[in-house]
């Protein structure tokens, strides 16, 4: 996969870097996140491969940059949330939560708070969860019975983080 010039399957999500105008990220059914520069759109800058517990690949279904641009995060088909430091080489994750959502319940959206201390995730297990990034083990709040009819169901914070 890393030797291909682009994704080899359907795109699931994409977003722009919050500070570097020429950089964006996409994630795909081919099991990769890719970082791109608009100056060279035919060749990715970096390839990131999320993994399930045990090392098997999992498909990233949602992706986001932190507001300061230093963290890359993805929600995956296996219900996990995985993060990497954008300033490093993406070999090792900086944070992984394997059971963020129900197993095999893809995450349709993740979004960082404006202050950067929280993350919200929306899963096809009909839940929305707010996470404290300083203690990334259990959600601060979990809202259930939120019917998720579409794979593109979105989530986000208000500009004042309320």
PDB file of C-alpha atoms in Angstrom:
ATOM      1  CA  UNK A   1       0.000   0.000   0.000  1.00  0.00           C
ATOM      2  CA  UNK A   2       2.755   2.463   0.861  1.00  0.00           C
ATOM      3  CA  UNK A   3       4.215   2.158  -2.627  1.00  0.00           C
ATOM      4  CA  UNK A   4       0.995   3.176  -4.383  1.00  0.00           C
ATOM      5  CA  UNK A   5       0.570   6.826  -5.349  1.00  0.00           C
ATOM      6  CA  UNK A   6      -2.872   7.080  -3.804  1.00  0.00           C
ATOM      7  CA  UNK A   7      -5.727   5.203  -2.202  1.00  0.00           C
ATOM      8  CA  UNK A   8      -6.783   1.952  -3.838  1.00  0.00           C
ATOM      9  CA  UNK A   9     -10.354   1.850  -2.478  1.00  0.00           C
ATOM     10  CA  UNK A  10     -13.269   4.131  -1.581  1.00  0.00           C
ATOM     11  CA  UNK A  11     -12.598   7.227   0.535  1.00  0.00           C
ATOM     12  CA  UNK A  12     -14.364   7.376   3.905  1.00  0.00           C
ATOM     13  CA  UNK A  13     -13.401  10.819   5.175  1.00  0.00           C
ATOM     14  CA  UNK A  14     -11.105  13.776   4.698  1.00  0.00           C
ATOM     15  CA  UNK A  15     -10.103  17.022   6.397  1.00  0.00           C
ATOM     16  CA  UNK A  16      -7.753  19.986   6.059  1.00  0.00           C
ATOM     17  CA  UNK A  17      -4.863  20.731   8.403  1.00  0.00           C
ATOM     18  CA  UNK A  18      -5.945  23.595  10.693  1.00  0.00           C
ATOM     19  CA  UNK A  19      -2.806  25.714  10.093  1.00  0.00           C
ATOM     20  CA  UNK A  20      -0.947  24.416   7.033  1.00  0.00           C
ATOM     21  CA  UNK A  21      -3.192  25.473   4.166  1.00  0.00           C
ATOM     22  CA  UNK A  22      -1.527  23.146   1.661  1.00  0.00           C
ATOM     23  CA  UNK A  23      -1.950  19.956   3.718  1.00  0.00           C
ATOM     24  CA  UNK A  24      -4.929  17.621   4.005  1.00  0.00           C
ATOM     25  CA  UNK A  25      -5.670  14.085   5.167  1.00  0.00           C
ATOM     26  CA  UNK A  26      -7.887  11.334   3.768  1.00  0.00           C
ATOM     27  CA  UNK A  27      -8.828   7.872   5.008  1.00  0.00           C
ATOM     28  CA  UNK A  28     -10.018   4.951   2.948  1.00  0.00           C
ATOM     29  CA  UNK A  29     -11.380   1.425   2.801  1.00  0.00           C
ATOM     30  CA  UNK A  30      -7.879   0.367   1.734  1.00  0.00           C
ATOM     31  CA  UNK A  31      -6.902   0.541   5.428  1.00  0.00           C
ATOM     32  CA  UNK A  32      -4.793   3.706   5.254  1.00  0.00           C
ATOM     33  CA  UNK A  33      -4.785   7.345   6.265  1.00  0.00           C
ATOM     34  CA  UNK A  34      -2.817   9.503   3.865  1.00  0.00           C
ATOM     35  CA  UNK A  35      -1.425  12.992   4.287  1.00  0.00           C
ATOM     36  CA  UNK A  36      -1.157  15.094   1.136  1.00  0.00           C
ATOM     37  CA  UNK A  37       0.216  18.435   0.009  1.00  0.00           C
ATOM     38  CA  UNK A  38      -1.760  20.346  -2.619  1.00  0.00           C
ATOM     39  CA  UNK A  39       1.509  21.144  -4.416  1.00  0.00           C
ATOM     40  CA  UNK A  40       1.953  17.437  -5.219  1.00  0.00           C
ATOM     41  CA  UNK A  41      -1.569  15.949  -5.366  1.00  0.00           C
ATOM     42  CA  UNK A  42      -0.447  12.857  -7.291  1.00  0.00           C
ATOM     43  CA  UNK A  43       1.791  11.634  -4.469  1.00  0.00           C
ATOM     44  CA  UNK A  44       0.997  11.332  -0.761  1.00  0.00           C
ATOM     45  CA  UNK A  45       3.321  12.808   1.865  1.00  0.00           C
ATOM     46  CA  UNK A  46       2.792  10.068   4.504  1.00  0.00           C
ATOM     47  CA  UNK A  47       0.871   6.800   4.816  1.00  0.00           C
ATOM     48  CA  UNK A  48      -0.494   5.723   8.208  1.00  0.00           C
ATOM     49  CA  UNK A  49      -1.811   2.196   8.765  1.00  0.00           C
ATOM     50  CA  UNK A  50      -4.177   1.744  11.722  1.00  0.00           C
ATOM     51  CA  UNK A  51      -4.081  -1.713  13.297  1.00  0.00           C
ATOM     52  CA  UNK A  52      -6.486  -3.848  15.307  1.00  0.00           C
ATOM     53  CA  UNK A  53      -5.397  -5.512  18.494  1.00  0.00           C
ATOM     54  CA  UNK A  54      -3.201  -8.368  17.317  1.00  0.00           C
ATOM     55  CA  UNK A  55      -1.735  -6.411  14.410  1.00  0.00           C
ATOM     56  CA  UNK A  56      -4.348  -6.998  11.716  1.00  0.00           C
ATOM     57  CA  UNK A  57      -5.353  -3.990   9.648  1.00  0.00           C
ATOM     58  CA  UNK A  58      -8.557  -2.085  10.299  1.00  0.00           C
ATOM     59  CA  UNK A  59     -10.210   0.456   8.052  1.00  0.00           C
ATOM     60  CA  UNK A  60     -10.220   4.072   9.231  1.00  0.00           C
ATOM     61  CA  UNK A  61     -13.741   5.467   8.795  1.00  0.00           C
ATOM     62  CA  UNK A  62     -13.267   9.012  10.158  1.00  0.00           C
ATOM     63  CA  UNK A  63     -10.239  11.268  10.572  1.00  0.00           C
ATOM     64  CA  UNK A  64      -9.365  14.589  12.187  1.00  0.00           C
ATOM     65  CA  UNK A  65      -6.485  16.889  13.064  1.00  0.00           C
ATOM     66  CA  UNK A  66      -6.316  18.404  16.533  1.00  0.00           C
ATOM     67  CA  UNK A  67      -6.886  22.172  16.587  1.00  0.00           C
ATOM     68  CA  UNK A  68      -3.171  22.842  17.079  1.00  0.00           C
ATOM     69  CA  UNK A  69      -2.369  20.446  14.217  1.00  0.00           C
ATOM     70  CA  UNK A  70      -0.012  18.325  16.325  1.00  0.00           C
ATOM     71  CA  UNK A  71      -2.202  15.213  16.544  1.00  0.00           C
ATOM     72  CA  UNK A  72      -3.720  13.030  13.832  1.00  0.00           C
ATOM     73  CA  UNK A  73      -6.664  10.870  14.913  1.00  0.00           C
ATOM     74  CA  UNK A  74      -8.904   8.311  13.290  1.00  0.00           C
ATOM     75  CA  UNK A  75     -11.961   6.338  14.229  1.00  0.00           C
ATOM     76  CA  UNK A  76     -11.983   2.837  12.798  1.00  0.00           C
ATOM     77  CA  UNK A  77     -14.355   0.137  11.615  1.00  0.00           C
ATOM     78  CA  UNK A  78     -13.456  -2.022  14.632  1.00  0.00           C
ATOM     79  CA  UNK A  79     -14.749   0.678  17.042  1.00  0.00           C
ATOM     80  CA  UNK A  80     -11.302   1.930  18.065  1.00  0.00           C
ATOM     81  CA  UNK A  81      -9.900   5.458  18.172  1.00  0.00           C
ATOM     82  CA  UNK A  82      -6.207   5.779  17.306  1.00  0.00           C
ATOM     83  CA  UNK A  83      -3.912   8.832  17.462  1.00  0.00           C
ATOM     84  CA  UNK A  84      -0.427   9.752  16.246  1.00  0.00           C
ATOM     85  CA  UNK A  85       1.877  12.707  16.828  1.00  0.00           C
ATOM     86  CA  UNK A  86       1.896  14.731  13.585  1.00  0.00           C
ATOM     87  CA  UNK A  87       5.488  15.856  14.264  1.00  0.00           C
ATOM     88  CA  UNK A  88       6.856  12.281  14.286  1.00  0.00           C
ATOM     89  CA  UNK A  89       7.021   9.390  11.807  1.00  0.00           C
ATOM     90  CA  UNK A  90       3.632   7.664  12.493  1.00  0.00           C
ATOM     91  CA  UNK A  91       5.156   4.284  13.342  1.00  0.00           C
ATOM     92  CA  UNK A  92       3.778   4.140  16.884  1.00  0.00           C
ATOM     93  CA  UNK A  93       0.461   5.470  18.090  1.00  0.00           C
ATOM     94  CA  UNK A  94       0.471   8.035  20.895  1.00  0.00           C
ATOM     95  CA  UNK A  95      -2.958   6.893  22.123  1.00  0.00           C
ATOM     96  CA  UNK A  96      -5.260   3.972  21.305  1.00  0.00           C
ATOM     97  CA  UNK A  97      -8.640   3.172  22.749  1.00  0.00           C
ATOM     98  CA  UNK A  98      -9.631  -0.265  21.447  1.00  0.00           C
ATOM     99  CA  UNK A  99     -13.149  -0.300  22.908  1.00  0.00           C
ATOM    100  CA  UNK A 100     -14.180   3.310  22.257  1.00  0.00           C
ATOM    101  CA  UNK A 101     -17.345   2.002  20.598  1.00  0.00           C
ATOM    102  CA  UNK A 102     -18.905  -1.425  20.233  1.00  0.00           C
ATOM    103  CA  UNK A 103     -16.783  -3.975  18.342  1.00  0.00           C
ATOM    104  CA  UNK A 104     -17.309  -3.892  14.575  1.00  0.00           C
ATOM    105  CA  UNK A 105     -19.350  -0.702  14.966  1.00  0.00           C
ATOM    106  CA  UNK A 106     -17.650   1.805  12.738  1.00  0.00           C
ATOM    107  CA  UNK A 107     -17.060   5.340  13.934  1.00  0.00           C
ATOM    108  CA  UNK A 108     -18.708   7.849  11.613  1.00  0.00           C
ATOM    109  CA  UNK A 109     -17.140  11.017  13.029  1.00  0.00           C
ATOM    110  CA  UNK A 110     -14.488  12.263  15.424  1.00  0.00           C
ATOM    111  CA  UNK A 111     -13.780  15.879  16.282  1.00  0.00           C
ATOM    112  CA  UNK A 112     -11.415  17.670  18.655  1.00  0.00           C
ATOM    113  CA  UNK A 113     -12.666  20.424  20.937  1.00  0.00           C
ATOM    114  CA  UNK A 114     -11.488  23.965  20.253  1.00  0.00           C
ATOM    115  CA  UNK A 115      -9.398  24.030  23.432  1.00  0.00           C
ATOM    116  CA  UNK A 116      -7.915  20.645  22.517  1.00  0.00           C
ATOM    117  CA  UNK A 117      -8.675  18.882  25.789  1.00  0.00           C
ATOM    118  CA  UNK A 118     -11.620  16.788  24.564  1.00  0.00           C
ATOM    119  CA  UNK A 119     -12.624  14.595  21.663  1.00  0.00           C
ATOM    120  CA  UNK A 120     -16.129  13.626  20.559  1.00  0.00           C
ATOM    121  CA  UNK A 121     -16.882  10.422  18.637  1.00  0.00           C
ATOM    122  CA  UNK A 122     -20.048   9.165  16.962  1.00  0.00           C
ATOM    123  CA  UNK A 123     -20.445   5.443  16.427  1.00  0.00           C
ATOM    124  CA  UNK A 124     -22.855   3.269  14.511  1.00  0.00           C
ATOM    125  CA  UNK A 125     -23.623   1.626  17.859  1.00  0.00           C
ATOM    126  CA  UNK A 126     -26.089   4.543  18.257  1.00  0.00           C
ATOM    127  CA  UNK A 127     -23.882   6.407  20.741  1.00  0.00           C
ATOM    128  CA  UNK A 128     -22.047   9.702  20.954  1.00  0.00           C
ATOM    129  CA  UNK A 129     -19.170   9.888  23.441  1.00  0.00           C
ATOM    130  CA  UNK A 130     -17.118  12.774  24.797  1.00  0.00           C
ATOM    131  CA  UNK A 131     -13.562  11.895  25.842  1.00  0.00           C
ATOM    132  CA  UNK A 132     -11.071  13.731  28.062  1.00  0.00           C
ATOM    133  CA  UNK A 133      -7.733  13.484  26.262  1.00  0.00           C
ATOM    134  CA  UNK A 134      -5.802  13.840  29.533  1.00  0.00           C
ATOM    135  CA  UNK A 135      -7.441  10.651  30.873  1.00  0.00           C
ATOM    136  CA  UNK A 136      -8.274   8.755  27.694  1.00  0.00           C
ATOM    137  CA  UNK A 137      -9.766   5.578  29.193  1.00  0.00           C
ATOM    138  CA  UNK A 138     -13.466   6.112  29.813  1.00  0.00           C
ATOM    139  CA  UNK A 139     -15.784   8.676  28.258  1.00  0.00           C
ATOM    140  CA  UNK A 140     -16.683  11.792  30.237  1.00  0.00           C
ATOM    141  CA  UNK A 141     -20.200  11.469  28.852  1.00  0.00           C
ATOM    142  CA  UNK A 142     -21.910   8.821  26.754  1.00  0.00           C
ATOM    143  CA  UNK A 143     -25.219   9.469  25.057  1.00  0.00           C
ATOM    144  CA  UNK A 144     -27.106   6.385  23.896  1.00  0.00           C
ATOM    145  CA  UNK A 145     -30.177   5.624  21.814  1.00  0.00           C
ATOM    146  CA  UNK A 146     -29.110   8.103  19.124  1.00  0.00           C
ATOM    147  CA  UNK A 147     -30.319   6.340  16.020  1.00  0.00           C
ATOM    148  CA  UNK A 148     -27.587   6.312  13.384  1.00  0.00           C
ATOM    149  CA  UNK A 149     -29.240   5.760  10.043  1.00  0.00           C
ATOM    150  CA  UNK A 150     -26.382   6.997   7.860  1.00  0.00           C
ATOM    151  CA  UNK A 151     -22.673   6.204   7.798  1.00  0.00           C
ATOM    152  CA  UNK A 152     -21.976   9.944   7.487  1.00  0.00           C
ATOM    153  CA  UNK A 153     -23.659  10.902  10.788  1.00  0.00           C
ATOM    154  CA  UNK A 154     -21.604  13.849  12.048  1.00  0.00           C
ATOM    155  CA  UNK A 155     -20.699  15.350  15.435  1.00  0.00           C
ATOM    156  CA  UNK A 156     -18.862  18.396  16.727  1.00  0.00           C
ATOM    157  CA  UNK A 157     -18.358  20.989  19.436  1.00  0.00           C
ATOM    158  CA  UNK A 158     -19.778  24.479  19.583  1.00  0.00           C
ATOM    159  CA  UNK A 159     -17.169  27.255  19.163  1.00  0.00           C
ATOM    160  CA  UNK A 160     -17.119  27.896  22.934  1.00  0.00           C
ATOM    161  CA  UNK A 161     -16.661  24.161  23.720  1.00  0.00           C
ATOM    162  CA  UNK A 162     -20.026  23.895  25.456  1.00  0.00           C
TER     163      UNK A 162
END
